[in-house]
Coordinates of N, CA, C and O in Angstrom, one line a residue:
M1 N 156.4 -36.0 22.3 CA 157.4 -36.6 21.0 C 157.0 -37.6 19.9 O 157.4 -37.2 19.4
K2 N 155.6 -38.0 20.8 CA 155.1 -39.0 19.3 C 154.4 -38.3 18.6 O 154.1 -38.4 17.4
F3 N 154.4 -37.0 18.6 CA 153.5 -36.0 17.8 C 153.8 -35.4 16.7 O 154.4 -35.8 15.4
R4 N 155.5 -35.4 17.3 CA 156.4 -35.3 16.3 C 157.0 -36.1 15.3 O 157.0 -36.2 14.6
F5 N 156.8 -37.2 16.0 CA 157.6 -38.7 15.5 C 156.2 -38.8 14.5 O 156.6 -39.5 12.9
L6 N 155.1 -38.6 14.8 CA 153.7 -38.6 13.7 C 153.6 -38.0 12.7 O 153.4 -37.8 11.1
L7 N 154.0 -36.4 13.1 CA 154.3 -35.6 11.6 C 155.4 -36.1 10.7 O 155.1 -35.8 9.8
W8 N 156.2 -36.2 11.2 CA 157.7 -37.0 10.2 C 157.3 -38.2 9.9 O 157.7 -38.2 8.8
M9 N 156.5 -38.9 10.5 CA 155.6 -40.2 9.5 C 154.8 -40.0 8.3 O 155.3 -40.7 7.6
L10 N 154.6 -39.2 9.1 CA 153.0 -38.4 8.0 C 154.0 -38.5 6.7 O 153.2 -38.2 5.3
G11 N 155.2 -37.1 7.2 CA 155.9 -36.7 6.1 C 156.4 -37.9 5.1 O 156.5 -38.0 3.6
R12 N 157.1 -38.8 6.2 CA 157.5 -40.1 4.8 C 156.5 -40.8 3.9 O 156.4 -40.7 2.9
L13 N 155.5 -40.8 4.6 CA 154.6 -41.7 4.2 C 153.6 -41.0 2.5 O 153.4 -41.7 1.9
M14 N 154.0 -39.5 2.8 CA 152.9 -38.8 1.6 C 154.2 -38.5 0.5 O 154.0 -38.3 0.0
G15 N 155.2 -38.6 1.0 CA 156.6 -38.7 0.1 C 156.4 -39.7 -0.6 O 156.5 -39.6 -2.2
K16 N 156.0 -40.8 0.2 CA 156.6 -42.2 -0.5 C 155.2 -42.5 -1.6 O 155.6 -43.1 -3.3
A17 N 154.1 -41.6 -1.1 CA 152.5 -41.9 -2.0 C 152.3 -41.0 -3.4 O 152.5 -41.3 -4.2
S18 N 153.5 -39.6 -3.2 CA 153.3 -38.8 -4.0 C 154.7 -39.6 -5.2 O 154.5 -38.9 -6.1
R19 N 155.3 -40.5 -4.9 CA 155.9 -41.0 -5.9 C 155.8 -42.6 -6.7 O 156.1 -42.6 -7.6
T20 N 154.9 -43.1 -5.6 CA 154.3 -44.5 -6.2 C 153.0 -44.7 -6.5 O 152.5 -45.4 -7.2
N21 N 152.0 -43.5 -5.9 CA 150.4 -43.8 -6.1 C 149.7 -42.9 -7.1 O 149.9 -41.7 -6.7
L22 N 149.5 -43.4 -8.3 CA 148.7 -42.4 -9.7 C 147.6 -42.1 -8.3 O 147.3 -41.2 -8.8
D23 N 146.6 -42.8 -7.8 CA 145.3 -41.9 -7.3 C 145.9 -40.4 -6.6 O 145.3 -39.5 -6.4
F24 N 147.0 -40.9 -5.5 CA 147.6 -40.0 -4.8 C 148.3 -38.7 -5.9 O 147.6 -37.7 -5.0
Q25 N 148.9 -38.9 -6.4 CA 149.5 -38.3 -7.7 C 148.4 -37.3 -7.9 O 148.1 -35.9 -7.9
Q26 N 147.1 -37.8 -8.4 CA 146.1 -37.0 -8.9 C 145.5 -36.5 -8.0 O 145.1 -35.0 -9.0
Q27 N 145.4 -36.3 -6.8 CA 144.8 -35.6 -5.6 C 145.9 -34.5 -5.8 O 145.3 -33.2 -5.6
L28 N 147.0 -34.8 -5.5 CA 147.6 -33.4 -5.7 C 147.9 -32.4 -6.8 O 148.1 -31.3 -6.7
G29 N 147.7 -32.9 -8.5 CA 147.2 -32.0 -9.6 C 148.2 -31.4 -9.6 O 149.1 -31.5 -9.1
D30 N 147.8 -30.1 -9.8 CA 148.9 -28.9 -10.5 C 148.8 -27.9 -9.5 O 149.9 -26.8 -9.2
K31 N 149.3 -28.6 -8.1 CA 149.1 -28.1 -6.9 C 150.2 -27.4 -6.4 O 151.6 -28.3 -6.9
D32 N 150.8 -26.0 -6.0 CA 152.5 -25.7 -5.8 C 151.6 -24.8 -4.4 O 151.6 -23.6 -4.3
L33 N 152.0 -25.4 -2.9 CA 151.9 -24.7 -2.7 C 152.7 -25.4 -0.8 O 153.3 -27.0 -1.3
T34 N 152.5 -24.6 0.6 CA 153.5 -25.3 1.3 C 152.4 -25.2 2.8 O 151.7 -24.6 2.8
F35 N 152.1 -26.3 3.3 CA 151.3 -25.7 4.4 C 151.8 -26.7 5.7 O 152.8 -27.4 5.2
Q36 N 151.2 -26.2 6.3 CA 152.5 -26.8 8.5 C 151.2 -27.4 9.3 O 150.2 -27.1 9.3
L37 N 151.6 -28.8 10.1 CA 150.6 -29.0 11.4 C 151.7 -28.3 12.4 O 152.8 -28.4 12.4
H38 N 151.1 -28.1 13.4 CA 151.8 -27.5 14.8 C 150.7 -27.5 16.2 O 149.8 -27.3 15.5
T39 N 151.2 -27.3 16.7 CA 151.3 -26.7 18.2 C 150.4 -25.7 18.2 O 151.5 -24.5 18.1
L40 N 149.7 -25.1 19.5 CA 149.3 -23.9 19.3 C 150.3 -23.0 20.2 O 150.9 -21.5 20.1
D41 N 151.6 -24.1 21.0 CA 152.5 -23.5 22.0 C 153.7 -22.9 21.1 O 154.9 -22.5 21.5
G42 N 153.1 -23.4 19.7 CA 155.6 -23.3 19.0 C 155.8 -24.0 19.3 O 157.0 -24.3 18.6
K43 N 155.9 -25.6 19.9 CA 156.7 -26.1 20.6 C 157.1 -27.4 19.4 O 158.5 -27.9 18.7
V44 N 156.1 -27.9 18.1 CA 156.0 -28.5 17.9 C 155.8 -28.1 16.3 O 154.7 -27.6 16.6
A45 N 156.3 -28.2 15.0 CA 155.8 -27.7 13.7 C 156.2 -28.2 12.7 O 157.7 -28.5 12.9
R46 N 155.5 -28.8 11.5 CA 156.7 -29.3 10.5 C 155.4 -29.1 9.6 O 154.5 -28.9 9.1
H47 N 156.4 -28.4 8.1 CA 155.1 -28.1 7.0 C 156.0 -28.9 6.3 O 156.7 -29.9 5.9
F48 N 154.7 -29.1 5.1 CA 155.2 -29.7 3.6 C 155.0 -29.4 2.5 O 154.4 -27.9 2.7
I49 N 155.7 -29.9 1.4 CA 155.7 -28.1 0.2 C 155.5 -29.3 -0.6 O 155.9 -30.9 -0.9
V50 N 154.2 -29.4 -1.7 CA 153.6 -29.9 -2.2 C 153.8 -28.5 -3.3 O 153.6 -27.9 -4.0
K51 N 154.2 -29.9 -5.0 CA 155.0 -29.0 -5.7 C 155.4 -30.7 -6.5 O 156.4 -31.4 -6.7
D52 N 155.3 -30.0 -7.7 CA 154.9 -30.8 -9.5 C 154.7 -32.3 -8.3 O 155.9 -33.4 -9.4
Q53 N 153.2 -32.7 -8.3 CA 153.0 -34.1 -7.8 C 154.0 -34.2 -6.7 O 153.6 -35.9 -6.6
R54 N 154.6 -34.2 -5.9 CA 155.7 -34.3 -5.3 C 154.9 -33.7 -3.3 O 154.9 -32.8 -3.4
I55 N 155.5 -34.6 -2.5 CA 155.8 -34.0 -1.7 C 156.6 -34.2 -0.7 O 157.0 -35.5 -0.5
T56 N 157.2 -33.0 -0.1 CA 158.6 -33.5 1.1 C 158.2 -32.5 2.4 O 157.4 -31.8 1.9
S57 N 158.6 -32.6 3.4 CA 157.9 -32.3 4.2 C 159.5 -31.7 5.1 O 161.0 -32.2 4.5
K58 N 159.5 -30.8 6.2 CA 160.4 -30.2 6.5 C 160.3 -30.1 8.0 O 159.2 -29.4 8.4
S59 N 161.1 -30.1 9.1 CA 160.5 -29.7 10.6 C 160.7 -27.9 10.8 O 161.1 -27.5 10.0
G60 N 159.8 -27.4 11.6 CA 160.3 -26.1 11.8 C 158.8 -25.7 11.0 O 158.2 -25.8 10.3
P61 N 158.4 -24.6 11.2 CA 157.0 -23.6 11.1 C 157.6 -23.5 9.3 O 158.7 -22.9 8.7
A62 N 156.6 -23.0 8.3 CA 156.7 -23.0 7.7 C 156.7 -21.1 7.5 O 155.8 -20.7 8.1
V63 N 157.4 -20.3 6.1 CA 157.3 -18.9 5.9 C 155.8 -18.5 6.1 O 155.3 -18.0 6.6
E64 N 155.5 -18.6 4.5 CA 153.9 -18.2 4.4 C 153.1 -19.5 3.7 O 152.8 -20.0 2.7
P65 N 152.4 -20.4 4.9 CA 151.9 -21.5 4.6 C 150.7 -21.2 3.8 O 149.9 -20.1 4.4
A66 N 149.7 -21.8 3.0 CA 148.4 -22.0 2.2 C 147.5 -22.4 3.5 O 146.6 -21.0 3.4
F67 N 147.7 -23.0 4.4 CA 147.1 -23.2 5.3 C 148.2 -23.9 6.6 O 148.4 -24.6 6.1
S68 N 147.1 -23.5 7.8 CA 148.0 -24.4 9.1 C 146.9 -25.0 9.7 O 145.7 -24.5 10.2
L69 N 147.3 -26.2 10.3 CA 145.9 -26.3 11.7 C 147.1 -26.4 13.0 O 148.2 -27.4 12.4
G70 N 146.3 -26.2 14.1 CA 147.0 -25.3 15.3 C 145.8 -26.5 16.1 O 145.1 -26.0 16.2
F71 N 147.0 -27.3 16.7 CA 146.1 -27.9 17.8 C 146.6 -27.4 18.9 O 148.0 -26.8 19.7
K72 N 146.3 -27.5 20.6 CA 146.1 -26.8 21.8 C 147.9 -27.7 22.1 O 148.3 -26.5 22.9
D73 N 148.0 -28.6 22.0 CA 149.1 -29.0 22.3 C 149.7 -30.6 21.6 O 148.6 -31.2 21.0
A74 N 150.8 -31.2 21.9 CA 151.2 -32.1 20.9 C 150.5 -33.6 21.7 O 149.8 -34.3 20.7
A75 N 150.0 -33.7 22.6 CA 148.8 -34.8 23.3 C 147.4 -34.6 22.6 O 147.0 -35.5 21.7
Y76 N 147.2 -33.7 21.9 CA 145.8 -33.4 21.9 C 146.1 -33.6 20.4 O 145.4 -33.9 19.5
G77 N 147.1 -33.0 19.5 CA 147.2 -33.4 18.0 C 147.6 -34.7 17.9 O 146.9 -35.2 16.8
Y78 N 148.3 -35.3 18.8 CA 148.5 -37.3 18.7 C 147.5 -37.6 18.4 O 146.6 -38.3 17.9
A79 N 146.6 -37.4 19.9 CA 145.0 -38.0 20.0 C 144.4 -37.7 19.1 O 143.0 -38.5 18.4
T80 N 143.9 -36.3 18.0 CA 143.1 -36.4 17.3 C 143.7 -36.6 16.1 O 142.5 -37.7 15.2
M81 N 144.7 -37.2 15.8 CA 145.3 -37.7 13.9 C 145.5 -39.2 14.2 O 145.3 -40.1 13.2
T82 N 145.0 -39.4 15.4 CA 145.3 -41.3 15.8 C 143.8 -41.8 16.0 O 143.5 -42.6 16.3
A83 N 142.5 -40.8 16.3 CA 141.3 -41.0 16.4 C 140.6 -42.2 15.8 O 141.3 -42.0 14.3
K84 N 139.8 -43.0 16.2 CA 139.2 -44.0 15.3 C 138.7 -43.2 14.0 O 139.0 -43.3 13.6
N85 N 137.5 -42.3 14.5 CA 136.7 -41.2 14.0 C 137.4 -39.9 13.8 O 137.3 -39.4 14.2
K86 N 138.1 -39.4 12.7 CA 139.4 -38.6 12.6 C 138.2 -37.3 12.6 O 138.2 -36.2 13.2
Q87 N 137.2 -37.8 11.2 CA 136.4 -36.4 11.1 C 135.6 -35.9 12.4 O 135.5 -34.6 12.7
L88 N 135.3 -37.0 13.2 CA 134.5 -36.2 14.4 C 135.6 -35.9 15.2 O 135.3 -34.0 15.7
A89 N 136.6 -36.3 15.3 CA 137.5 -35.4 16.5 C 138.2 -34.2 15.7 O 138.0 -33.3 16.5
F90 N 138.3 -34.1 14.5 CA 138.2 -33.1 14.5 C 137.2 -32.1 14.1 O 138.2 -30.7 14.7
M91 N 136.3 -31.9 13.9 CA 135.1 -31.0 14.3 C 134.7 -30.9 15.3 O 134.9 -29.4 15.9
Q92 N 135.1 -31.7 16.1 CA 134.9 -31.7 17.7 C 135.9 -30.5 18.6 O 135.7 -29.7 19.3
G93 N 137.5 -31.0 17.9 CA 138.2 -29.8 18.2 C 138.1 -28.9 17.8 O 138.6 -27.5 18.6
I94 N 137.3 -28.2 16.0 CA 136.8 -27.0 15.9 C 136.2 -26.5 16.6 O 136.7 -24.9 16.8
Q95 N 135.4 -27.1 16.5 CA 134.3 -26.4 17.7 C 134.8 -26.0 19.1 O 134.1 -24.5 19.5
D96 N 135.4 -26.4 19.8 CA 136.0 -26.3 21.0 C 137.2 -25.7 20.4 O 137.7 -24.9 22.2
K97 N 137.5 -25.4 20.5 CA 138.9 -24.0 19.4 C 140.2 -24.8 20.1 O 141.4 -23.9 20.1
N98 N 140.1 -25.9 20.2 CA 141.2 -26.4 20.2 C 142.5 -27.2 19.1 O 143.1 -27.6 19.2
I99 N 141.5 -26.8 18.1 CA 142.2 -26.6 16.8 C 141.9 -25.5 16.1 O 141.0 -25.4 15.5
Q100 N 143.0 -25.0 15.9 CA 142.9 -23.7 14.5 C 143.3 -23.8 13.9 O 144.3 -24.3 13.4
I101 N 142.6 -23.3 12.7 CA 142.6 -23.3 11.3 C 143.0 -21.7 10.6 O 142.1 -21.3 11.3
Q102 N 144.4 -21.4 10.2 CA 144.7 -20.5 9.7 C 145.1 -20.7 7.8 O 145.1 -21.8 7.6
G103 N 144.3 -20.1 7.6 CA 144.1 -19.8 6.0 C 143.0 -20.5 5.3 O 142.0 -20.7 5.6
N104 N 143.3 -20.8 4.0 CA 142.2 -21.3 2.5 C 141.3 -23.2 3.5 O 142.6 -23.7 3.3
P105 N 140.6 -22.4 4.1 CA 139.4 -24.5 4.9 C 139.6 -25.2 3.4 O 139.4 -26.6 4.1
A106 N 139.5 -24.3 2.3 CA 139.2 -25.4 1.5 C 140.2 -26.4 1.4 O 140.0 -27.7 0.8
L107 N 141.1 -26.1 1.5 CA 142.7 -26.9 1.3 C 142.9 -27.6 2.9 O 143.2 -28.9 2.1
V108 N 142.5 -27.2 3.7 CA 142.3 -28.5 4.4 C 141.4 -29.6 4.3 O 142.3 -30.5 4.7
M109 N 140.4 -29.3 3.8 CA 139.4 -30.6 3.3 C 139.8 -31.3 2.5 O 139.9 -32.5 2.5
W110 N 140.8 -30.7 1.4 CA 141.7 -31.2 0.3 C 142.9 -31.7 1.3 O 143.3 -33.5 1.0
F111 N 143.6 -31.9 2.1 CA 144.2 -32.2 2.8 C 143.8 -33.9 3.6 O 144.4 -34.6 3.3
Q112 N 143.1 -33.1 3.9 CA 142.5 -34.4 4.7 C 141.9 -35.9 4.0 O 141.6 -37.2 3.7
G113 N 141.7 -35.1 2.8 CA 141.1 -35.8 1.5 C 142.3 -37.2 1.2 O 142.6 -37.9 0.7
L114 N 143.2 -36.8 1.3 CA 144.7 -37.3 1.4 C 144.5 -38.2 2.4 O 145.5 -38.9 1.1
I115 N 144.4 -38.2 3.1 CA 144.6 -39.0 4.2 C 144.5 -40.2 3.9 O 145.5 -41.6 4.3
K116 N 143.5 -40.7 3.4 CA 142.7 -41.6 2.9 C 143.4 -42.8 1.7 O 143.6 -43.8 1.9
Y117 N 144.5 -42.3 1.0 CA 145.2 -43.0 0.5 C 146.7 -43.6 1.3 O 147.4 -43.9 1.0
L118 N 146.8 -43.1 2.7 CA 147.6 -43.6 3.3 C 147.7 -44.9 4.0 O 148.4 -45.4 4.5
K119 N 146.3 -45.5 4.2 CA 146.1 -46.1 4.8 C 146.4 -47.6 4.0 O 147.0 -48.0 2.9
P120 N 147.2 -48.6 5.2 CA 147.6 -49.9 4.2 C 146.9 -50.4 3.7 O 145.4 -50.7 4.0
R121 N 146.9 -51.2 2.8 CA 146.3 -51.8 1.5 C 145.8 -52.9 2.3 O 147.3 -54.0 2.5
K122 N 144.8 -53.4 2.1 CA 144.7 -54.7 2.6 C 145.3 -55.9 1.4 O 145.2 -56.2 0.4
K123 N 145.7 -56.7 2.3 CA 146.2 -58.4 1.8 C 145.2 -59.0 0.7 O 144.0 -59.5 1.7
K124 N 145.4 -59.1 -0.4 CA 144.3 -60.1 -1.1 C 144.8 -62.0 -0.9 O 145.4 -62.2 -1.0

């Protein structure tokens, strides 16, 4: 349940950032694609649609995603995406085959670059 909520919240945060954050919009550029995050058992899936410098998300698997990240199960996906050192957690998961990438790996790196724009801003 936590993983499902995390994916939903990620969609909300990226949607808001795509409307209000100019740096985030620049990262989206002219991309027109769909990607998904899911569990390998198929119990949890959410796809994200990038079009016209906006991101929307929908529950369930995508028809033809440009890339997908599959986690061995929901608990592992939640732990990986909330880890202090996300890059290390992802690399370890890929090595251990607990995370599977399908599609274009360069787009996975692009997606990970988007996440840094979703961190809360420090108050001045």
